[in-house]
């Protein structure tokens, strides 16, 4: 039983005024709000952003605002539980749908937040990250980790759209968010996705050990999909067919703060995820799925994005009985684990 504590109204007004004039505040009227019983107060709401609604609005942004006036032409997927103007999907995650039109160039910059891009549609665009030109194909994951220069260009002839996932809300909250502009990068020959194409075979310089913190910047969808399909084929009993986007040198999550995964739902499969502390984002790469969270059911079509708060149960279902479904997942697990607040409750 949690005892009732004294309220601010219980104190003489002149006493509270004097405290405040000396930049002091009594704890006990706010203690239960700061440390609620058993479960945190969570602002993040289960939210669904159907791509069918985003796409025409994003194309309209392409007509309304030239790239020179946007730098990054992005519609932010904002969680109403945090207030739309906060532009956050969860406590630590930011999501944006970015449009680049043929011939456009989003100039080079680097910033303290970490980012990834999950390519949603279109061919011909590329991101140059730390001098490595990464082609963007649907389903590819491209990293732009903290501090690395990145720019986006487009040599194709159709719009290209990708989903940006950043740890911007956290880094901003830390008062550590800033960017630096740069000139066009010198592209150097580098293909991390080929050098690390086989998980068990690691490039090994004889004279100089590579000191790159982020040796692999592009994770082609064809490889991720093939890995999931092999797992499912080899292990018919495996309940959750999932892979983690990892740093191939260390095996650790590929970025420091957010975790990234791909999950395959077998035809007709339902999967109940354990209740865990981190919030999660789901983006349907391929297939037809359904997500249940906090009494709501969202029907996911291809390229739809959804978020679910931490400390809540998430159920997933493949709506097709004949085809697999493939989801890209982002979450706050590395952050929670590093800070020692990660919990799994069932
Ligand atoms: O592409 O560099 O959605 O800097 C937000 C900030 C994308 C980017 C975003 C960014 C970028």
CSV table of C-alpha atoms and ligand atoms in Angstrom, one decimal:
chain,number,residue,atom,x,y,z
A,1,UNK,CA,0.0,0.0,0.0
A,2,UNK,CA,1.5,3.3,-1.1
A,3,UNK,CA,0.9,6.0,1.5
A,4,UNK,CA,-0.7,9.4,0.5
A,5,UNK,CA,1.9,12.1,0.7
A,6,UNK,CA,1.4,15.8,1.6
A,7,UNK,CA,0.3,18.1,-1.2
A,8,UNK,CA,1.7,21.5,-2.2
A,9,UNK,CA,-1.7,23.0,-1.1
A,10,UNK,CA,-1.0,21.7,2.4
A,11,UNK,CA,1.9,24.1,2.8
A,12,UNK,CA,1.6,27.8,3.6
A,13,UNK,CA,1.8,29.9,0.4
A,14,UNK,CA,4.4,32.2,1.8
A,15,UNK,CA,6.6,29.2,2.7
A,16,UNK,CA,6.3,27.8,-0.9
A,17,UNK,CA,7.0,31.3,-2.3
A,18,UNK,CA,10.1,31.7,-0.2
A,19,UNK,CA,11.4,28.3,-1.2
A,20,UNK,CA,10.8,29.1,-4.9
A,21,UNK,CA,12.5,32.5,-4.6
A,22,UNK,CA,15.6,30.6,-3.4
A,23,UNK,CA,15.3,28.1,-6.3
A,24,UNK,CA,14.1,25.4,-3.9
A,25,UNK,CA,11.2,22.9,-4.3
A,26,UNK,CA,9.8,20.4,-1.8
A,27,UNK,CA,10.1,16.8,-3.1
A,28,UNK,CA,7.1,15.1,-1.4
A,29,UNK,CA,4.3,16.6,-3.4
A,30,UNK,CA,5.9,15.3,-6.6
A,31,UNK,CA,7.5,12.1,-5.3
A,32,UNK,CA,4.8,9.8,-6.6
A,33,UNK,CA,4.8,11.4,-10.0
A,34,UNK,CA,8.6,11.0,-10.3
A,35,UNK,CA,8.6,7.5,-9.0
A,36,UNK,CA,5.2,5.9,-9.6
A,37,UNK,CA,4.4,2.6,-8.1
A,38,UNK,CA,5.5,-0.6,-10.0
A,39,UNK,CA,5.4,0.8,-13.5
A,40,UNK,CA,6.6,4.1,-15.0
A,41,UNK,CA,4.3,6.7,-16.4
A,42,UNK,CA,4.7,6.3,-20.1
A,43,UNK,CA,3.9,9.1,-22.5
A,44,UNK,CA,4.5,7.1,-25.6
A,45,UNK,CA,1.3,5.9,-27.2
A,46,UNK,CA,0.8,3.0,-29.5
A,47,UNK,CA,0.6,4.8,-32.9
A,48,UNK,CA,0.2,3.7,-36.5
A,49,UNK,CA,1.4,5.7,-39.5
A,50,UNK,CA,0.0,4.1,-42.7
A,51,UNK,CA,2.3,4.7,-45.6
A,52,UNK,CA,-0.8,5.2,-47.9
A,53,UNK,CA,-1.4,8.4,-45.8
A,54,UNK,CA,2.2,9.6,-45.7
A,55,UNK,CA,3.1,9.1,-49.3
A,56,UNK,CA,0.8,11.6,-51.0
A,57,UNK,CA,1.7,14.2,-48.4
A,58,UNK,CA,5.4,13.6,-48.8
A,59,UNK,CA,5.1,13.9,-52.6
A,60,UNK,CA,3.3,17.2,-52.0
A,61,UNK,CA,6.2,18.3,-49.9
A,62,UNK,CA,8.3,17.6,-52.9
A,63,UNK,CA,6.2,20.1,-54.9
A,64,UNK,CA,6.0,22.7,-52.2
A,65,UNK,CA,9.5,22.8,-50.9
A,66,UNK,CA,12.7,22.5,-53.0
A,67,UNK,CA,15.5,20.5,-51.4
A,68,UNK,CA,17.6,23.7,-51.1
A,69,UNK,CA,14.9,25.1,-48.7
A,70,UNK,CA,14.6,21.8,-46.7
A,71,UNK,CA,18.1,20.3,-46.7
A,72,UNK,CA,16.4,17.2,-45.5
A,73,UNK,CA,12.8,16.9,-46.9
A,74,UNK,CA,11.3,14.9,-44.0
A,75,UNK,CA,7.8,14.4,-42.6
A,76,UNK,CA,8.3,13.5,-38.9
A,77,UNK,CA,6.3,10.6,-37.5
A,78,UNK,CA,5.4,12.3,-34.2
A,79,UNK,CA,3.8,10.5,-31.3
A,80,UNK,CA,0.8,12.4,-30.0
A,81,UNK,CA,1.5,11.1,-26.5
A,82,UNK,CA,4.6,13.3,-26.4
A,83,UNK,CA,2.9,16.3,-28.1
A,84,UNK,CA,3.4,16.5,-31.9
A,85,UNK,CA,5.8,19.5,-31.6
A,86,UNK,CA,8.3,17.4,-29.7
A,87,UNK,CA,8.8,15.3,-32.8
A,88,UNK,CA,9.5,12.1,-31.0
A,89,UNK,CA,8.2,8.6,-31.5
A,90,UNK,CA,9.2,7.5,-28.1
A,91,UNK,CA,11.4,8.8,-25.2
A,92,UNK,CA,14.6,8.1,-27.2
A,93,UNK,CA,13.5,7.5,-30.8
A,94,UNK,CA,12.8,9.9,-33.7
A,95,UNK,CA,11.2,8.7,-37.0
A,96,UNK,CA,11.0,10.6,-40.2
A,97,UNK,CA,10.0,9.7,-43.8
A,98,UNK,CA,12.5,11.4,-46.1
A,99,UNK,CA,11.9,12.1,-49.8
A,100,UNK,CA,14.7,12.7,-52.4
A,101,UNK,CA,13.7,13.4,-56.0
A,102,UNK,CA,15.8,12.6,-59.1
A,103,UNK,CA,18.8,14.9,-59.4
A,104,UNK,CA,18.5,16.3,-55.9
A,105,UNK,CA,21.3,16.4,-53.3
A,106,UNK,CA,21.0,16.7,-49.6
A,107,UNK,CA,24.3,18.2,-48.6
A,108,UNK,CA,27.0,16.7,-46.4
A,109,UNK,CA,26.8,17.2,-42.6
A,110,UNK,CA,27.6,15.4,-39.4
A,111,UNK,CA,25.9,15.4,-36.1
A,112,UNK,CA,26.0,14.0,-32.6
A,113,UNK,CA,22.8,11.9,-32.8
A,114,UNK,CA,23.1,8.5,-34.5
A,115,UNK,CA,20.9,7.7,-37.5
A,116,UNK,CA,19.9,4.8,-39.7
A,117,UNK,CA,17.9,4.8,-43.0
A,118,UNK,CA,15.6,2.0,-44.0
A,119,UNK,CA,14.9,2.3,-47.7
A,120,UNK,CA,11.1,2.2,-48.4
A,121,UNK,CA,10.8,2.8,-52.2
A,122,UNK,CA,12.6,3.9,-55.3
A,123,UNK,CA,15.9,3.1,-57.0
A,124,UNK,CA,19.0,5.2,-57.9
A,125,UNK,CA,19.6,7.1,-54.6
A,126,UNK,CA,22.8,6.8,-52.5
A,127,UNK,CA,24.1,8.0,-49.2
A,128,UNK,CA,27.8,8.7,-48.9
A,129,UNK,CA,28.8,8.0,-45.3
A,130,UNK,CA,32.4,8.6,-44.1
A,131,UNK,CA,33.5,8.6,-47.8
A,132,UNK,CA,31.7,5.2,-48.5
A,133,UNK,CA,29.0,5.5,-51.2
A,134,UNK,CA,26.2,3.3,-50.1
A,135,UNK,CA,23.6,2.5,-52.8
A,136,UNK,CA,20.0,2.5,-51.5
A,137,UNK,CA,17.8,-0.4,-52.4
A,138,UNK,CA,14.4,-1.2,-50.8
A,139,UNK,CA,14.8,-2.8,-47.4
A,140,UNK,CA,18.5,-1.9,-47.1
A,141,UNK,CA,19.6,-0.5,-43.8
A,142,UNK,CA,22.3,2.2,-44.0
A,143,UNK,CA,24.0,3.6,-40.9
A,144,UNK,CA,25.1,7.1,-40.2
A,145,UNK,CA,26.5,6.8,-36.7
A,146,UNK,CA,27.4,9.7,-34.5
A,147,UNK,CA,30.0,12.0,-35.9
A,148,UNK,CA,30.2,10.5,-39.4
A,149,UNK,CA,29.8,12.8,-42.5
A,150,UNK,CA,26.8,11.9,-44.6
A,151,UNK,CA,25.1,13.2,-47.7
A,152,UNK,CA,22.3,11.9,-49.9
A,153,UNK,CA,22.1,12.0,-53.7
A,154,UNK,CA,19.9,10.6,-56.4
A,155,UNK,CA,20.9,9.5,-60.0
A,156,UNK,CA,17.7,7.7,-60.8
A,157,UNK,CA,14.4,8.8,-62.3
A,158,UNK,CA,11.8,8.1,-59.7
A,159,UNK,CA,11.2,9.4,-56.2
A,160,UNK,CA,13.2,7.7,-53.4
A,161,UNK,CA,11.7,7.5,-49.9
A,162,UNK,CA,13.4,6.1,-46.8
A,163,UNK,CA,12.6,5.9,-43.1
A,164,UNK,CA,15.0,7.8,-40.8
A,165,UNK,CA,15.4,6.4,-37.3
A,166,UNK,CA,17.5,8.7,-34.9
A,167,UNK,CA,18.2,8.8,-31.2
A,168,UNK,CA,17.6,12.5,-31.5
A,169,UNK,CA,15.1,12.9,-28.6
A,170,UNK,CA,17.6,11.4,-26.2
A,171,UNK,CA,20.7,13.3,-27.5
A,172,UNK,CA,18.6,16.5,-27.5
A,173,UNK,CA,17.5,15.9,-23.9
A,174,UNK,CA,21.1,15.4,-23.0
A,175,UNK,CA,21.8,18.9,-24.4
A,176,UNK,CA,24.3,17.3,-26.7
A,177,UNK,CA,22.6,17.7,-30.1
A,178,UNK,CA,24.3,19.8,-32.8
A,179,UNK,CA,25.4,19.5,-36.4
A,180,UNK,CA,28.3,20.7,-38.6
A,181,UNK,CA,28.0,21.4,-42.3
A,182,UNK,CA,30.6,20.1,-44.7
A,183,UNK,CA,31.5,20.1,-48.4
A,184,UNK,CA,30.9,17.3,-50.8
A,185,UNK,CA,32.8,14.2,-49.6
A,186,UNK,CA,35.6,12.6,-51.5
A,187,UNK,CA,34.3,9.1,-52.2
A,188,UNK,CA,36.9,6.4,-51.6
A,189,UNK,CA,36.7,2.7,-52.6
A,190,UNK,CA,34.9,1.0,-49.7
A,191,UNK,CA,32.2,-1.7,-49.5
A,192,UNK,CA,31.8,-2.8,-45.9
A,193,UNK,CA,28.8,-5.0,-47.0
A,194,UNK,CA,31.2,-7.0,-49.3
A,195,UNK,CA,34.2,-7.1,-46.9
A,196,UNK,CA,31.9,-8.5,-44.2
A,197,UNK,CA,29.6,-10.4,-46.5
A,198,UNK,CA,30.2,-13.7,-44.6
A,199,UNK,CA,29.6,-13.4,-40.9
A,200,UNK,CA,32.3,-15.8,-39.9
A,201,UNK,CA,35.0,-14.3,-42.1
A,202,UNK,CA,36.4,-11.1,-40.8
A,203,UNK,CA,38.9,-8.9,-42.8
A,204,UNK,CA,42.2,-9.1,-41.0
A,205,UNK,CA,44.9,-6.5,-42.0
A,206,UNK,CA,48.3,-8.0,-41.2
A,207,UNK,CA,50.1,-4.7,-40.6
A,208,UNK,CA,47.4,-2.5,-39.3
A,209,UNK,CA,44.2,-3.5,-37.5
A,210,UNK,CA,41.3,-1.5,-38.8
A,211,UNK,CA,40.3,0.9,-36.1
A,212,UNK,CA,37.0,1.9,-37.7
A,213,UNK,CA,34.3,2.0,-35.0
A,214,UNK,CA,31.6,1.3,-37.7
A,215,UNK,CA,33.2,-1.1,-40.2
A,216,UNK,CA,29.9,-1.9,-41.9
A,217,UNK,CA,27.6,0.9,-43.0
A,218,UNK,CA,25.2,-0.8,-45.4
A,219,UNK,CA,23.2,-4.0,-44.6
A,220,UNK,CA,21.7,-5.1,-47.9
A,221,UNK,CA,18.1,-6.4,-47.5
A,222,UNK,CA,18.8,-9.4,-49.8
A,223,UNK,CA,21.3,-10.7,-47.2
A,224,UNK,CA,19.1,-10.0,-44.2
A,225,UNK,CA,16.1,-11.7,-45.9
A,226,UNK,CA,18.2,-14.7,-46.9
A,227,UNK,CA,19.5,-15.1,-43.3
A,228,UNK,CA,15.9,-15.0,-41.9
A,229,UNK,CA,14.7,-17.5,-44.6
A,230,UNK,CA,17.6,-19.9,-43.7
A,231,UNK,CA,16.8,-19.7,-40.0
A,232,UNK,CA,13.2,-20.4,-40.6
A,233,UNK,CA,14.0,-23.3,-42.9
A,234,UNK,CA,16.6,-24.9,-40.6
A,235,UNK,CA,14.7,-24.5,-37.4
A,236,UNK,CA,11.0,-25.2,-37.8
A,237,UNK,CA,10.6,-25.1,-34.0
A,238,UNK,CA,12.1,-21.6,-33.7
A,239,UNK,CA,9.3,-19.4,-32.4
A,240,UNK,CA,10.8,-15.9,-33.2
A,241,UNK,CA,12.8,-15.8,-36.4
A,242,UNK,CA,14.9,-12.7,-35.8
A,243,UNK,CA,18.3,-11.2,-36.6
A,244,UNK,CA,20.1,-8.3,-35.1
A,245,UNK,CA,22.0,-5.7,-37.2
A,246,UNK,CA,25.3,-6.1,-35.5
A,247,UNK,CA,28.8,-4.6,-35.7
A,248,UNK,CA,30.6,-7.4,-37.5
A,249,UNK,CA,33.9,-6.7,-35.6
A,250,UNK,CA,32.5,-6.8,-32.1
A,251,UNK,CA,29.1,-8.6,-32.4
A,252,UNK,CA,27.6,-5.6,-30.4
A,253,UNK,CA,24.6,-3.7,-31.6
A,254,UNK,CA,25.5,-1.8,-34.8
A,255,UNK,CA,24.9,1.6,-33.0
A,256,UNK,CA,25.4,2.7,-29.4
A,257,UNK,CA,21.9,3.8,-28.3
A,258,UNK,CA,19.2,2.1,-30.4
A,259,UNK,CA,18.9,-1.5,-31.5
A,260,UNK,CA,17.9,-2.7,-35.0
A,261,UNK,CA,16.5,-6.0,-36.0
A,262,UNK,CA,14.7,-7.9,-38.8
A,263,UNK,CA,11.9,-10.3,-37.9
A,264,UNK,CA,10.2,-12.9,-40.1
A,265,UNK,CA,6.7,-14.1,-39.4
A,266,UNK,CA,6.0,-17.4,-41.0
A,267,UNK,CA,2.8,-17.7,-43.0
A,268,UNK,CA,-0.1,-17.5,-40.6
A,269,UNK,CA,2.2,-17.1,-37.5
A,270,UNK,CA,1.1,-15.2,-34.4
A,271,UNK,CA,3.9,-14.1,-32.0
A,272,UNK,CA,3.4,-12.6,-28.5
A,273,UNK,CA,6.5,-10.6,-27.5
A,274,UNK,CA,7.6,-10.5,-23.9
A,275,UNK,CA,6.8,-7.3,-21.9
A,276,UNK,CA,10.1,-5.3,-21.8
A,277,UNK,CA,11.2,-1.9,-20.7
A,278,UNK,CA,12.2,-0.4,-24.1
A,279,UNK,CA,9.8,1.2,-26.6
A,280,UNK,CA,9.7,-0.4,-30.0
A,281,UNK,CA,9.1,0.6,-33.6
A,282,UNK,CA,7.9,-1.7,-36.3
A,283,UNK,CA,8.1,-1.1,-40.0
A,284,UNK,CA,6.7,-3.7,-42.4
A,285,UNK,CA,9.2,-4.3,-45.2
A,286,UNK,CA,7.3,-7.1,-46.9
A,287,UNK,CA,4.0,-8.9,-46.5
A,288,UNK,CA,0.8,-8.3,-44.5
A,289,UNK,CA,0.7,-8.1,-40.7
A,290,UNK,CA,-1.2,-7.0,-37.7
A,291,UNK,CA,0.0,-5.5,-34.4
A,292,UNK,CA,-1.8,-5.6,-31.1
A,293,UNK,CA,-0.8,-3.3,-28.3
A,294,UNK,CA,-2.7,-1.7,-25.4
A,295,UNK,CA,-6.0,-2.9,-26.5
A,296,UNK,CA,-5.6,-1.6,-30.1
A,297,UNK,CA,-5.2,-3.6,-33.2
A,298,UNK,CA,-3.3,-2.1,-36.2
A,299,UNK,CA,-3.5,-3.6,-39.7
A,300,UNK,CA,-0.1,-3.1,-41.3
A,301,UNK,CA,0.3,-2.9,-45.0
A,302,UNK,CA,3.7,-2.8,-46.7
A,303,UNK,CA,5.8,0.3,-45.7
A,304,UNK,CA,3.5,1.0,-42.7
A,305,UNK,CA,5.2,2.1,-39.4
A,306,UNK,CA,4.0,1.6,-35.9
A,307,UNK,CA,5.3,2.3,-32.4
A,308,UNK,CA,4.6,0.6,-29.1
A,309,UNK,CA,5.6,2.0,-25.6
A,310,UNK,CA,7.8,0.1,-23.3
A,311,UNK,CA,6.4,-2.0,-20.4
A,312,UNK,CA,3.5,-3.2,-22.6
A,313,UNK,CA,2.7,-6.4,-24.4
A,314,UNK,CA,3.0,-6.5,-28.2
A,315,UNK,CA,1.4,-9.2,-30.3
A,316,UNK,CA,2.2,-9.7,-34.0
A,317,UNK,CA,0.3,-11.7,-36.6
A,318,UNK,CA,1.0,-12.5,-40.2
A,319,UNK,CA,-2.2,-11.8,-42.0
A,320,UNK,CA,-1.2,-14.1,-44.9
A,321,UNK,CA,-1.5,-17.9,-44.6
A,322,UNK,CA,0.7,-18.4,-47.7
A,323,UNK,CA,3.5,-15.8,-47.6
A,324,UNK,CA,6.0,-14.8,-44.9
A,325,UNK,CA,6.0,-11.2,-43.5
A,326,UNK,CA,9.2,-9.3,-42.8
A,327,UNK,CA,9.4,-6.5,-40.2
A,328,UNK,CA,12.2,-4.1,-39.5
A,329,UNK,CA,12.3,-3.3,-35.8
A,330,UNK,CA,14.0,-0.5,-33.9
A,331,UNK,CA,14.1,-0.3,-30.1
A,332,UNK,CA,15.8,1.3,-27.1
A,333,UNK,CA,17.4,-2.0,-25.8
A,334,UNK,CA,21.1,-1.0,-26.1
A,335,UNK,CA,20.4,2.2,-24.2
A,336,UNK,CA,18.4,0.4,-21.4
A,337,UNK,CA,21.1,-2.3,-21.1
A,338,UNK,CA,24.0,0.1,-20.9
A,339,UNK,CA,22.2,2.2,-18.3
A,340,UNK,CA,21.2,-0.9,-16.3
A,341,UNK,CA,17.4,-0.3,-16.5
A,342,UNK,CA,16.6,-3.0,-19.0
A,343,UNK,CA,13.8,-5.3,-17.8
A,344,UNK,CA,12.0,-8.2,-19.2
A,345,UNK,CA,8.8,-9.1,-17.2
A,346,UNK,CA,7.6,-12.4,-18.4
B,1,LIG,O1,19.3,12.7,-43.4
B,1,LIG,O2,20.8,13.6,-42.2
B,1,LIG,O3,15.2,12.8,-40.5
B,1,LIG,O4,20.1,15.1,-40.2
B,1,LIG,C1,16.7,14.2,-39.4
B,1,LIG,C2,17.9,14.8,-39.3
B,1,LIG,C3,17.4,13.1,-41.4
B,1,LIG,C4,19.7,13.3,-42.4
B,1,LIG,C5,16.4,13.4,-40.4
B,1,LIG,C6,18.9,14.5,-40.3
B,1,LIG,C7,18.6,13.7,-41.3
